[in-house]
Coordinates of C-alpha atoms in Angstrom, one line a residue:
M1167 CA 0.0 0.0 0.0
V1168 CA 3.0 2.3 0.4
S1169 CA 4.0 2.0 -3.2
R1170 CA 0.5 2.4 -4.6
G1171 CA 0.0 5.9 -6.0
G1172 CA -2.8 7.9 -7.5
A1173 CA -5.9 9.6 -6.2
S1174 CA -7.0 6.6 -4.1
G1175 CA -3.6 6.5 -2.3
R1176 CA -3.8 10.3 -1.7
A1177 CA -7.3 10.0 -0.5
H1178 CA -6.4 7.2 1.7
A1179 CA -3.4 9.2 3.0
L1180 CA -5.6 12.2 3.7
H1181 CA -8.1 10.0 5.3
C1182 CA -5.5 8.3 7.6
P1183 CA -2.7 10.7 8.7
A1184 CA -0.7 7.9 10.2
M1185 CA -0.6 6.1 6.8
G1186 CA 0.5 9.3 5.0
A1187 CA 3.4 9.9 7.4
E1188 CA 4.5 6.3 7.0
R1189 CA 4.5 6.8 3.2
R1190 CA 6.7 9.9 3.4
V1191 CA 9.2 8.1 5.6
N1192 CA 9.4 5.3 3.1
R1193 CA 10.0 7.7 0.2
N1194 CA 12.8 9.5 2.0
R1195 CA 14.4 6.2 2.9
A1196 CA 14.3 4.9 -0.7
A1197 CA 15.9 8.2 -2.0
T1198 CA 18.7 7.9 0.5
N1199 CA 19.3 4.3 -0.5
R1200 CA 19.5 5.3 -4.1
R1201 CA 22.0 8.1 -3.3
V1202 CA 24.2 5.7 -1.3
R1203 CA 24.2 2.9 -3.9
G1204 CA 24.5 5.0 -7.1
L1205 CA 26.2 8.1 -5.7
D1206 CA 23.5 10.1 -7.3
Y1207 CA 25.3 13.5 -7.3
P1208 CA 24.0 16.3 -9.4
R1209 CA 25.5 16.8 -12.9
G1210 CA 28.3 19.4 -13.1
S1211 CA 29.3 18.9 -9.4
P1212 CA 32.9 18.3 -8.5
E1213 CA 32.0 14.8 -7.3
G1214 CA 30.3 13.8 -10.6
A1215 CA 33.4 12.7 -12.5
L1216 CA 36.9 12.0 -11.4
G1217 CA 38.4 14.0 -14.3
S1218 CA 36.4 17.1 -13.7
I1219 CA 37.1 17.4 -9.9
R1220 CA 38.9 20.6 -9.1
G1221 CA 40.3 20.4 -5.7
P1222 CA 42.5 22.9 -3.9
Q1223 CA 46.1 23.3 -5.0
R1224 CA 48.5 21.4 -2.8
A1225 CA 51.6 23.2 -1.5
G1226 CA 54.6 23.0 -4.0
V1227 CA 52.4 21.4 -6.7
A1228 CA 51.6 23.4 -9.8
P1229 CA 48.2 22.9 -11.3
L1230 CA 47.8 20.7 -14.3
R1231 CA 47.3 22.5 -17.5
G1232 CA 45.7 20.8 -20.5
P1233 CA 43.6 17.7 -20.7
L1234 CA 44.4 14.6 -18.7
V1235 CA 45.6 11.6 -20.5
V1236 CA 43.4 8.5 -19.9
L1237 CA 44.9 5.1 -20.6
Q1238 CA 42.5 2.8 -22.2
E1239 CA 42.9 -0.8 -23.2
G1240 CA 43.8 -1.3 -26.7
V1241 CA 45.6 2.1 -27.0
R1242 CA 49.1 2.1 -28.3
K1243 CA 51.8 2.5 -25.6
P1244 CA 53.5 6.0 -25.7
P1245 CA 57.2 6.4 -26.0
P1246 CA 59.4 6.5 -22.9
L1247 CA 59.4 9.8 -21.1
S1248 CA 62.2 11.9 -19.7
A1249 CA 62.9 12.2 -16.0
A1250 CA 61.2 15.6 -15.7
R1251 CA 58.1 14.3 -17.5
R1252 CA 58.2 11.1 -15.4
N1253 CA 58.4 13.3 -12.3
E1254 CA 55.5 15.4 -13.5
K1255 CA 53.6 12.3 -14.4
K1256 CA 54.2 10.9 -10.9
M1257 CA 53.2 14.2 -9.3
R1258 CA 50.1 14.2 -11.4
E1259 CA 49.3 10.6 -10.4
L1260 CA 49.8 11.5 -6.8
Y1261 CA 47.6 14.5 -7.2
H1262 CA 45.0 12.3 -8.9
K1263 CA 45.1 9.8 -6.1
D1264 CA 44.8 12.6 -3.6
L1265 CA 41.8 13.9 -5.5
Q1266 CA 40.3 10.4 -5.5
Q1267 CA 41.0 10.0 -1.9
L1268 CA 39.5 13.4 -1.1
A1269 CA 36.4 12.6 -3.3
H1270 CA 36.0 9.2 -1.5
E1271 CA 36.3 10.9 1.9
K1272 CA 33.8 13.5 0.8
K1273 CA 31.5 10.8 -0.5
L1274 CA 31.8 8.9 2.8
A1275 CA 31.1 12.1 4.7
R1276 CA 28.2 12.8 2.5
V1277 CA 26.9 9.2 3.0
R1278 CA 27.3 9.6 6.8
Q1279 CA 25.6 13.0 6.7
L1280 CA 22.8 11.5 4.6
E1281 CA 22.5 8.6 7.0
V1282 CA 22.4 11.0 10.0
M1283 CA 19.8 13.1 8.1
W1284 CA 17.8 10.0 7.2
E1285 CA 17.9 8.8 10.8
A1286 CA 16.9 12.3 12.1
E1287 CA 14.1 12.5 9.6
E1288 CA 13.1 9.0 10.4
R1289 CA 13.1 9.9 14.1
V1290 CA 11.1 13.0 13.4
D1291 CA 8.6 11.0 11.3
Q1292 CA 8.4 8.4 14.0
K1293 CA 7.8 11.0 16.6
R1294 CA 5.3 12.7 14.3
L1295 CA 3.6 9.4 13.8
T1296 CA 3.7 8.6 17.5
R1297 CA 2.3 12.1 18.3
L1298 CA -0.5 11.6 15.7
L1299 CA -1.3 8.2 17.1
R1300 CA -1.3 9.6 20.6
D1301 CA -3.4 12.5 19.5
E1302 CA -5.9 10.2 17.8
E1303 CA -5.9 7.9 20.9
Y1304 CA -6.4 10.9 23.1
E1305 CA -9.3 12.2 20.9
R1306 CA -10.8 8.7 20.8
Q1307 CA -10.5 8.5 24.6
M1308 CA -12.0 11.9 25.0
E1309 CA -14.9 11.0 22.7
E1310 CA -15.4 7.8 24.6
A1311 CA -15.2 9.7 27.9
V1312 CA -17.7 12.3 26.6
Q1313 CA -20.0 9.5 25.3
K1314 CA -19.6 7.6 28.5
A1315 CA -20.3 10.7 30.6
E1316 CA -23.4 11.4 28.5
E1317 CA -24.5 7.8 28.8
N1318 CA -23.9 7.9 32.6
K1319 CA -25.8 11.1 32.8
K1320 CA -28.7 9.7 30.9
L1321 CA -28.5 6.5 33.0
K1322 CA -28.4 8.6 36.2
E1323 CA -31.3 10.7 35.0
L1324 CA -33.2 7.5 34.1
Q1325 CA -32.4 5.9 37.4
L1326 CA -33.3 9.1 39.3
E1327 CA -36.6 9.2 37.3
Q1328 CA -37.3 5.6 38.1
E1329 CA -36.4 6.1 41.8
E1330 CA -38.7 9.2 41.9
R1331 CA -41.5 7.1 40.2
L1332 CA -40.9 4.3 42.6
A1333 CA -40.8 6.6 45.6
T1334 CA -44.0 8.3 44.4
E1335 CA -45.6 4.8 43.9
L1336 CA -44.4 3.6 47.3
A1337 CA -45.7 6.8 48.9
R1338 CA -49.0 6.4 47.2
L1339 CA -49.2 2.7 48.2
N1340 CA -48.3 3.6 51.8
Y1341 CA -50.9 6.4 51.8
E1342 CA -53.5 4.0 50.4
K1343 CA -52.5 1.4 52.9
L1344 CA -52.6 3.8 55.8
K1345 CA -55.9 5.2 54.5
D1346 CA -57.3 1.7 54.3
E1347 CA -56.1 0.8 57.8
K1348 CA -57.6 4.0 59.2
M1349 CA -60.9 3.3 57.5
R1350 CA -60.9 -0.3 58.7
Q1351 CA -60.1 0.8 62.2
Q1352 CA -62.9 3.4 62.1
I1353 CA -65.3 0.8 60.7
R1354 CA -64.2 -1.7 63.4
E1355 CA -64.8 0.9 66.1
N1356 CA -68.2 2.0 64.7
S1357 CA -69.6 -1.3 63.3
L1358 CA -72.2 -2.7 65.6
E1359 CA -71.9 -6.2 64.1
L1360 CA -68.1 -6.3 64.7
R1361 CA -68.6 -5.1 68.3
E1362 CA -71.2 -7.7 68.9
L1363 CA -68.9 -10.4 67.4
E1364 CA -66.1 -9.3 69.7
K1365 CA -68.4 -9.4 72.7
K1366 CA -69.5 -13.0 71.7
L1367 CA -65.8 -14.0 71.3
K1368 CA -65.0 -12.6 74.7
S1369 CA -67.9 -14.4 76.1
A1370 CA -66.7 -17.6 74.4
Y1371 CA -63.2 -17.1 75.9
L1372 CA -64.9 -16.6 79.4
N1373 CA -66.8 -19.9 78.9
K1374 CA -63.7 -21.7 77.8
E1375 CA -61.8 -20.4 80.8
R1376 CA -64.7 -21.3 83.1
A1377 CA -64.8 -24.8 81.6
A1378 CA -61.0 -25.1 82.0
Q1379 CA -61.3 -24.1 85.6
I1380 CA -64.0 -26.7 86.1
A1381 CA -61.9 -29.3 84.4
E1382 CA -58.9 -28.3 86.5
K1383 CA -61.0 -28.6 89.7
E1384 CA -62.2 -32.0 88.5
A1385 CA -58.6 -33.1 87.9
I1386 CA -57.5 -31.8 91.3
R1387 CA -60.4 -33.7 92.9
Y1388 CA -59.6 -36.8 91.1
E1389 CA -55.9 -36.6 92.0
K1390 CA -56.8 -35.9 95.6
M1391 CA -59.1 -39.0 95.7
K1392 CA -56.4 -41.0 94.0
R1393 CA -53.9 -39.8 96.6
D1394 CA -56.3 -40.5 99.5
A1395 CA -57.0 -44.0 98.1
E1396 CA -53.2 -44.6 97.8
I1397 CA -52.6 -43.4 101.3
A1398 CA -55.5 -45.6 102.6
Q1399 CA -54.1 -48.6 100.7
K1400 CA -50.6 -48.0 102.1
M1401 CA -52.0 -47.6 105.6
K1402 CA -53.9 -50.8 105.3
E1403 CA -50.9 -52.6 103.9
E1404 CA -48.7 -51.2 106.7
Q1405 CA -51.3 -52.3 109.3
E1406 CA -51.6 -55.7 107.8
R1407 CA -47.8 -56.0 107.7
V1408 CA -47.5 -55.0 111.4
I1409 CA -50.3 -57.4 112.4
M1410 CA -48.5 -60.2 110.4
E1411 CA -45.2 -59.3 112.1
E1412 CA -46.8 -59.3 115.5
N1413 CA -48.6 -62.6 114.8
S1414 CA -45.4 -64.1 113.5
A1415 CA -43.4 -62.9 116.6
E1416 CA -46.2 -64.2 118.9
L1417 CA -46.2 -67.6 117.1
R1418 CA -42.5 -67.7 117.4
R1419 CA -42.6 -66.9 121.1
N1420 CA -45.3 -69.5 121.7
K1421 CA -43.2 -72.1 119.9
E1422 CA -40.2 -71.2 122.0
K1423 CA -42.3 -71.4 125.1
I1424 CA -43.7 -74.8 124.1
Y1425 CA -40.2 -76.0 123.3
Y1426 CA -38.8 -74.7 126.5
Q1427 CA -41.7 -76.1 128.4
Q1428 CA -41.1 -79.5 126.8
E1429 CA -37.5 -79.3 127.6
L1430 CA -38.3 -78.2 131.1
E1431 CA -40.6 -81.2 131.5
K1432 CA -38.0 -83.5 130.2
Q1433 CA -35.4 -82.0 132.5
L1434 CA -37.9 -82.3 135.4
E1435 CA -38.5 -85.9 134.7
E1436 CA -34.8 -86.5 134.5
Q1437 CA -34.3 -84.6 137.7
E1438 CA -37.0 -86.6 139.4
K1439 CA -35.3 -89.8 138.3
K1440 CA -31.9 -88.6 139.3
K1441 CA -33.0 -86.8 142.4
Q1442 CA -31.7 -89.2 144.9
N1443 CA -28.5 -90.0 143.2
A1444 CA -27.3 -86.6 142.0
Y1445 CA -28.9 -83.8 144.1
E1446 CA -26.0 -81.6 143.4
E1447 CA -26.3 -82.4 139.8
F1448 CA -29.9 -81.6 140.1
L1449 CA -29.1 -78.3 141.7
K1450 CA -26.7 -77.4 138.9
E1451 CA -29.2 -78.4 136.3
K1452 CA -31.9 -76.6 138.2
L1453 CA -29.8 -73.5 138.3
M1454 CA -29.1 -73.8 134.7
I1455 CA -32.8 -74.4 134.0
D1456 CA -33.7 -71.5 136.3
E1457 CA -31.2 -69.3 134.4
I1458 CA -32.7 -70.4 131.1
V1459 CA -36.2 -69.8 132.4
R1460 CA -35.2 -66.5 133.9
K1461 CA -33.7 -65.5 130.6
I1462 CA -36.8 -66.7 128.8
Y1463 CA -39.0 -64.8 131.2
E1464 CA -36.8 -61.7 131.1
E1465 CA -37.1 -61.8 127.3
D1466 CA -40.8 -62.4 127.6
Q1467 CA -41.0 -59.6 130.1
T1468 CA -39.1 -57.2 127.8
E1469 CA -41.3 -58.2 124.9
R1470 CA -44.4 -58.0 127.0
Q1471 CA -43.4 -54.5 128.2
L1472 CA -42.7 -53.4 124.7
K1473 CA -45.9 -54.9 123.5
L1474 CA -47.8 -53.4 126.4
E1475 CA -46.2 -50.0 125.7
K1476 CA -47.2 -50.3 122.0
M1477 CA -50.7 -51.4 122.9
R1478 CA -50.9 -48.7 125.5
A1479 CA -52.0 -51.1 128.2
T1480 CA -52.7 -49.9 131.7
Q1481 CA -50.3 -49.6 134.6
R1482 CA -52.3 -52.1 136.6
Y1483 CA -51.5 -54.9 134.2
I1484 CA -47.8 -54.2 134.4
E1485 CA -47.9 -54.1 138.2
E1486 CA -49.7 -57.4 138.4
F1487 CA -47.2 -58.9 136.0
K1488 CA -44.4 -57.6 138.2
K1489 CA -46.1 -59.0 141.4
E1490 CA -46.6 -62.4 139.7
Q1491 CA -43.0 -62.4 138.7
A1492 CA -41.9 -61.6 142.3
I1493 CA -44.2 -64.4 143.6
W1494 CA -42.8 -66.7 141.1
R1495 CA -39.2 -65.8 142.1
R1496 CA -40.0 -66.4 145.8
K1497 CA -41.7 -69.7 145.2
K1498 CA -39.9 -71.0 142.2
R1499 CA -38.3 -73.9 144.0
E1500 CA -41.4 -75.2 145.8
E1501 CA -44.1 -74.4 143.3
M1502 CA -42.6 -75.2 139.9
E1503 CA -45.8 -76.9 138.8
E1504 CA -47.9 -74.1 140.0
E1505 CA -45.7 -71.7 138.2
N1506 CA -45.9 -73.8 135.1
R1507 CA -49.6 -73.8 135.4
K1508 CA -49.6 -70.1 135.9
I1509 CA -47.3 -69.8 133.0
M1510 CA -49.8 -71.7 130.8
E1511 CA -52.6 -69.8 132.3
F1512 CA -50.8 -66.6 131.7
A1513 CA -50.1 -67.7 128.1
N1514 CA -53.7 -68.5 127.6
I1515 CA -54.8 -65.2 129.2
Q1516 CA -52.3 -63.4 127.0
Q1517 CA -53.4 -65.2 124.0
Q1518 CA -57.0 -64.4 124.9
R1519 CA -56.1 -60.8 125.4
E1520 CA -54.2 -60.8 122.2
E1521 CA -57.2 -62.2 120.5
D1522 CA -59.4 -59.6 122.2
R1523 CA -56.9 -56.9 121.2
M1524 CA -56.9 -58.2 117.6
A1525 CA -60.7 -58.3 117.6
K1526 CA -60.8 -54.8 119.1
A1527 CA -58.2 -53.6 116.5
Q1528 CA -60.1 -55.2 113.7
A1529 CA -63.3 -53.7 115.0
S1530 CA -61.5 -50.3 115.3
E1531 CA -60.1 -50.8 111.8
E1532 CA -63.5 -51.6 110.5
R1533 CA -65.0 -48.6 112.2
K1534 CA -62.2 -46.5 110.9
Q1535 CA -62.6 -47.9 107.4
K1536 CA -66.3 -47.3 107.7
L1537 CA -65.7 -43.8 108.9
Q1538 CA -63.2 -43.2 106.1
N1539 CA -65.6 -44.6 103.6
M1540 CA -68.4 -42.5 105.0
I1541 CA -66.1 -39.4 104.9
A1542 CA -65.0 -40.2 101.4
Q1543 CA -68.7 -40.8 100.3
N1544 CA -69.6 -37.5 102.0
L1545 CA -66.8 -35.7 100.3
E1546 CA -67.6 -37.3 97.0
R1547 CA -71.3 -36.5 97.4
E1548 CA -70.4 -32.9 98.3
Q1549 CA -68.0 -32.6 95.4
Q1550 CA -70.6 -34.1 93.1
E1551 CA -73.2 -31.7 94.4
R1552 CA -70.8 -28.8 93.8
E1553 CA -70.1 -30.1 90.3
D1554 CA -73.8 -30.5 89.7
L1555 CA -74.4 -27.0 91.0
E1556 CA -71.5 -25.7 88.8
Q1557 CA -72.9 -27.6 85.8
V1558 CA -76.4 -26.3 86.5
R1559 CA -74.9 -22.8 86.7
Q1560 CA -73.0 -23.3 83.5
E1561 CA -76.0 -24.7 81.7
L1562 CA -78.1 -21.9 83.1
Y1563 CA -75.5 -19.4 82.0
L1564 CA -75.4 -21.0 78.5
E1565 CA -79.2 -21.0 78.4
E1566 CA -79.3 -17.4 79.5
Q1567 CA -76.7 -16.6 76.9
A1568 CA -78.6 -18.5 74.2
E1569 CA -81.8 -16.8 75.3
A1570 CA -80.0 -13.4 75.1
D1571 CA -78.7 -14.3 71.7
R1572 CA -82.2 -15.4 70.6
R1573 CA -83.7 -12.2 71.9
K1574 CA -80.9 -10.3 70.2
E1575 CA -81.6 -12.1 66.9
M1576 CA -85.3 -11.5 67.3
A1577 CA -84.6 -7.8 68.0
E1578 CA -82.3 -7.6 65.0
M1579 CA -84.9 -9.4 62.8
E1580 CA -87.6 -7.0 64.0
K1581 CA -85.2 -4.1 63.4
R1582 CA -84.5 -5.3 59.9
I1583 CA -88.3 -5.8 59.3
R1584 CA -88.9 -2.3 60.7
Q1585 CA -86.2 -0.9 58.5
R1586 CA -87.7 -2.6 55.4
L1587 CA -91.1 -1.3 56.3
E1588 CA -89.6 2.2 56.9
L1589 CA -87.7 1.9 53.6
R1590 CA -90.9 0.8 51.8
Q1591 CA -92.9 3.7 53.4
T1592 CA -90.1 6.1 52.5
Y1593 CA -90.1 4.8 49.0
E1594 CA -93.8 5.2 48.7
A1595 CA -93.6 8.6 50.2
Q1596 CA -90.8 9.5 47.8
L1597 CA -93.0 8.3 44.9
A1598 CA -95.9 10.4 46.1
F1599 CA -93.6 13.3 46.7
K1600 CA -92.1 13.0 43.2
K1601 CA -95.6 13.0 41.8
I1602 CA -96.5 16.1 43.8
V1603 CA -93.1 17.7 42.8
L1604 CA -93.7 16.8 39.2
Q1605 CA -97.2 18.2 39.2
A1606 CA -96.0 21.3 41.0
L1607 CA -93.2 21.6 38.5
Q1608 CA -95.6 21.3 35.6
E1609 CA -97.9 23.9 37.1
E1610 CA -94.8 26.1 37.8
E1611 CA -93.6 25.7 34.2
E1612 CA -97.1 26.5 32.9
A1613 CA -97.3 29.6 35.2
F1614 CA -93.7 30.5 34.2
R1615 CA -94.6 30.1 30.5
Q1616 CA -97.7 32.4 30.9
K1617 CA -95.8 34.8 32.9
M1618 CA -92.9 35.0 30.5
L1619 CA -95.3 35.3 27.6
A1620 CA -97.1 38.1 29.3
K1621 CA -93.8 39.8 30.1
F1622 CA -92.5 39.5 26.5
A1623 CA -95.9 40.7 25.2
E1624 CA -95.7 43.6 27.6
D1625 CA -92.1 44.4 26.6
D1626 CA -92.8 44.3 22.9
R1627 CA -96.3 45.8 23.1
I1628 CA -97.8 43.2 20.7
E1629 CA -101.2 44.9 20.6
Q1630 CA -99.7 47.8 18.7
M1631 CA -98.3 45.5 16.0
N1632 CA -100.1 44.2 12.9
A1633 CA -101.3 40.6 12.7
H1634 CA -98.3 39.1 10.9
K1635 CA -95.7 40.8 13.2
R1636 CA -97.8 39.9 16.2
R1637 CA -97.9 36.2 15.2
M1638 CA -94.1 36.2 14.5
K1639 CA -93.4 37.9 17.8
Q1640 CA -95.6 35.5 19.7
L1641 CA -93.8 32.6 18.0
E1642 CA -90.5 34.1 19.1
H1643 CA -91.8 34.5 22.6
R1644 CA -93.0 30.9 22.7
K1645 CA -89.6 29.7 21.5
A1646 CA -87.8 31.8 24.1
V1647 CA -90.1 30.5 26.8
E1648 CA -89.7 26.9 25.6
K1649 CA -85.9 27.4 25.6
L1650 CA -86.0 28.7 29.1
I1651 CA -88.2 25.8 30.2
E1652 CA -85.9 23.4 28.5
E1653 CA -82.9 24.9 30.2
R1654 CA -84.7 24.6 33.6
H1655 CA -85.6 21.0 32.7
K1656 CA -82.0 20.2 31.8
Q1657 CA -80.9 21.8 35.0
F1658 CA -83.4 19.7 36.9
L1659 CA -82.3 16.5 35.1
A1660 CA -78.7 17.4 35.8
D1661 CA -79.5 17.8 39.5
K1662 CA -81.4 14.5 39.5
E1663 CA -78.4 12.8 37.8
R1664 CA -76.0 14.3 40.3
E1665 CA -78.3 13.2 43.1
L1666 CA -78.5 9.7 41.6
E1667 CA -74.7 9.6 41.2
E1668 CA -74.3 10.6 44.8
R1669 CA -76.8 7.9 45.8
H1670 CA -74.8 5.4 43.8
L1671 CA -71.6 6.6 45.4
E1672 CA -73.2 6.2 48.8
E1673 CA -74.4 2.7 47.9
R1674 CA -70.9 1.8 46.7
R1675 CA -69.5 3.2 49.9
K1676 CA -71.9 1.2 52.0
G1677 CA -71.1 -1.8 49.9
N1678 CA -67.4 -1.3 50.5
I1679 CA -68.1 -0.8 54.2
H1680 CA -70.1 -4.0 54.3
A1681 CA -67.3 -5.9 52.5
I1682 CA -64.8 -4.5 54.9
V1683 CA -67.0 -5.5 57.9
E1684 CA -67.4 -9.0 56.4
E1685 CA -63.6 -9.3 55.9
E1686 CA -62.9 -8.2 59.4
R1687 CA -65.5 -10.6 60.7
Q1688 CA -63.9 -13.5 58.7
K1689 CA -60.5 -12.3 60.0
L1690 CA -61.7 -12.5 63.6
L1691 CA -63.3 -15.9 63.0
K1692 CA -60.1 -17.2 61.5
E1693 CA -58.1 -15.9 64.4
H1694 CA -60.3 -17.1 67.3
A1695 CA -62.8 -19.8 66.0
S1696 CA -60.3 -22.7 66.0
K1697 CA -59.3 -21.7 69.6
L1698 CA -62.9 -21.6 70.8
L1699 CA -64.3 -24.7 69.2
G1700 CA -67.0 -26.1 71.4
Y1701 CA -67.5 -22.7 73.2
L1702 CA -68.8 -20.6 70.3
P1703 CA -72.2 -19.0 71.1
R1704 CA -75.1 -19.6 68.8
G1705 CA -75.4 -17.5 65.8
I1706 CA -71.7 -16.6 65.6
L1707 CA -71.3 -18.8 62.5
K1708 CA -73.9 -17.7 60.0
D1709 CA -73.9 -20.6 57.5
E1710 CA -71.9 -23.4 56.1
E1711 CA -69.7 -21.0 54.2
D1712 CA -68.3 -19.7 57.4
V1713 CA -67.5 -23.3 58.5
N1714 CA -65.9 -24.1 55.2
M1715 CA -63.9 -20.9 55.3
L1716 CA -62.2 -21.9 58.6
G1717 CA -60.6 -25.0 57.0
E1718 CA -61.2 -28.7 56.6
E1719 CA -59.9 -29.6 60.1
F1720 CA -62.2 -27.1 61.8
R1721 CA -65.1 -28.3 59.6
K1722 CA -64.6 -31.9 60.6
A1723 CA -64.2 -31.1 64.3
Y1724 CA -67.3 -28.8 64.2
Q1725 CA -69.4 -31.4 62.5
T1726 CA -68.3 -34.1 65.0
R1727 CA -69.1 -31.9 67.9
K1728 CA -72.4 -31.0 66.3
D1729 CA -73.3 -34.7 65.8
D1730 CA -72.4 -35.4 69.4
V1731 CA -74.6 -32.6 70.7
Y1732 CA -77.5 -33.8 68.5
S1733 CA -77.1 -37.4 69.7
E1734 CA -77.1 -36.2 73.3
D1735 CA -80.3 -34.2 72.7
N1736 CA -82.0 -37.2 71.2

């Protein structure tokens, strides 16, 4: 593309400054190369031809005069020269060599100068190209920066506009939401239906709390009866265990007594047999037996004293036992058999007393058990009476509440009927009033027509006109009057339409209020109905739609409870 010439190349160079600068650099470089290779000196210059170079005269050398002799191949060799001519020839050759050397040095200096100039020009072109590229890059960056700044500005303006629209929309939504909440709050505060619903829900919560208190009291009573029964059972088991332990101890003591008695009889028999032969042995054995018997009786005494202390026996019995023991100790050697008889008698008496005590204890236990049963029955009867009374009060309260609800429903029904009658009477009165107003309006229009005709006739003095003008003027008067009447009629219709529109707006407002009341009622039912299942007063749920609106689980539970109540009533 550098070597391509013509208009297209020039146009392209003009279109792209960097490309034109590169082309100029290449042209200068090519010219320099041609000068270096071909020594392209100008014609007529001293460096053009070696024979025509005129250098400065050297010191002591005369300038050459005449043409130079150039030796060529094929030329005949000249005759030998003299010494002076040879010297002159040598001097001329030396001068010619000096000129050649000087021309060569000048040529080399020129080449070096051209190379330096070419390098300087190339550096200048390179710097110019670099500057142009840098300027173009700077302009491109500036254009991109300006374009980007404009885009950012537009984007910021668009974003700001979107934010403003969003803020406006949010403010409008917040205002609408706040307005709706305020209106709903005002409707909740002023709506009789919602206030009645809240009262019924509060009453249902009171009923639920009262039923929970009754159930809690019933649970406490059941737990108390259960604890009393457990305590009575434990007391009975403990008493039976004590009786069994006492019977076992008594049986063990009786067995020991019988065993010791048998051993004693055996020993007595042996003593009787060995009495004569071993009196001392008898005494030893007797002492041993007495010691054993003494220990036995001491043990019996200790056990009897403990038993007597447990049984809370009288002091007289203890004193008699001590006296008997003292008598036995005094007469133990002489009246062994008597003592044995007394021992058996005492054992029988003790057994009889134990049996009497057991009978008394059993009778006392039976009396105590009867008393406990009687007390428990009395407590249970009193609790049942209290529960029955509370149940009666609850049923009475529910009946009174239901009766109040029925009375309220009847009052509301009567109120609605009265309102319908009043509305009907008002409607009939409005129809009659409209007829009267319409008739009065027609009469007023007729009077107005006659009045205006008379006024126009008076103004124009129709009597003074001829027949044709009078008819034309009367026709104009009638048209003017009809136009006035039509304008009044249009105004009347506009007033009626405005009144009808206001009535429609009022009806829509009432419809919106009714819808909001219904939404708030459903919201209250959704919030509290599932918590008050079984305690909701009559009439709080209007129809099956309310039941279905509260969910499938509530509907099933409500239907189950309704079926249970129906089966109990049947």
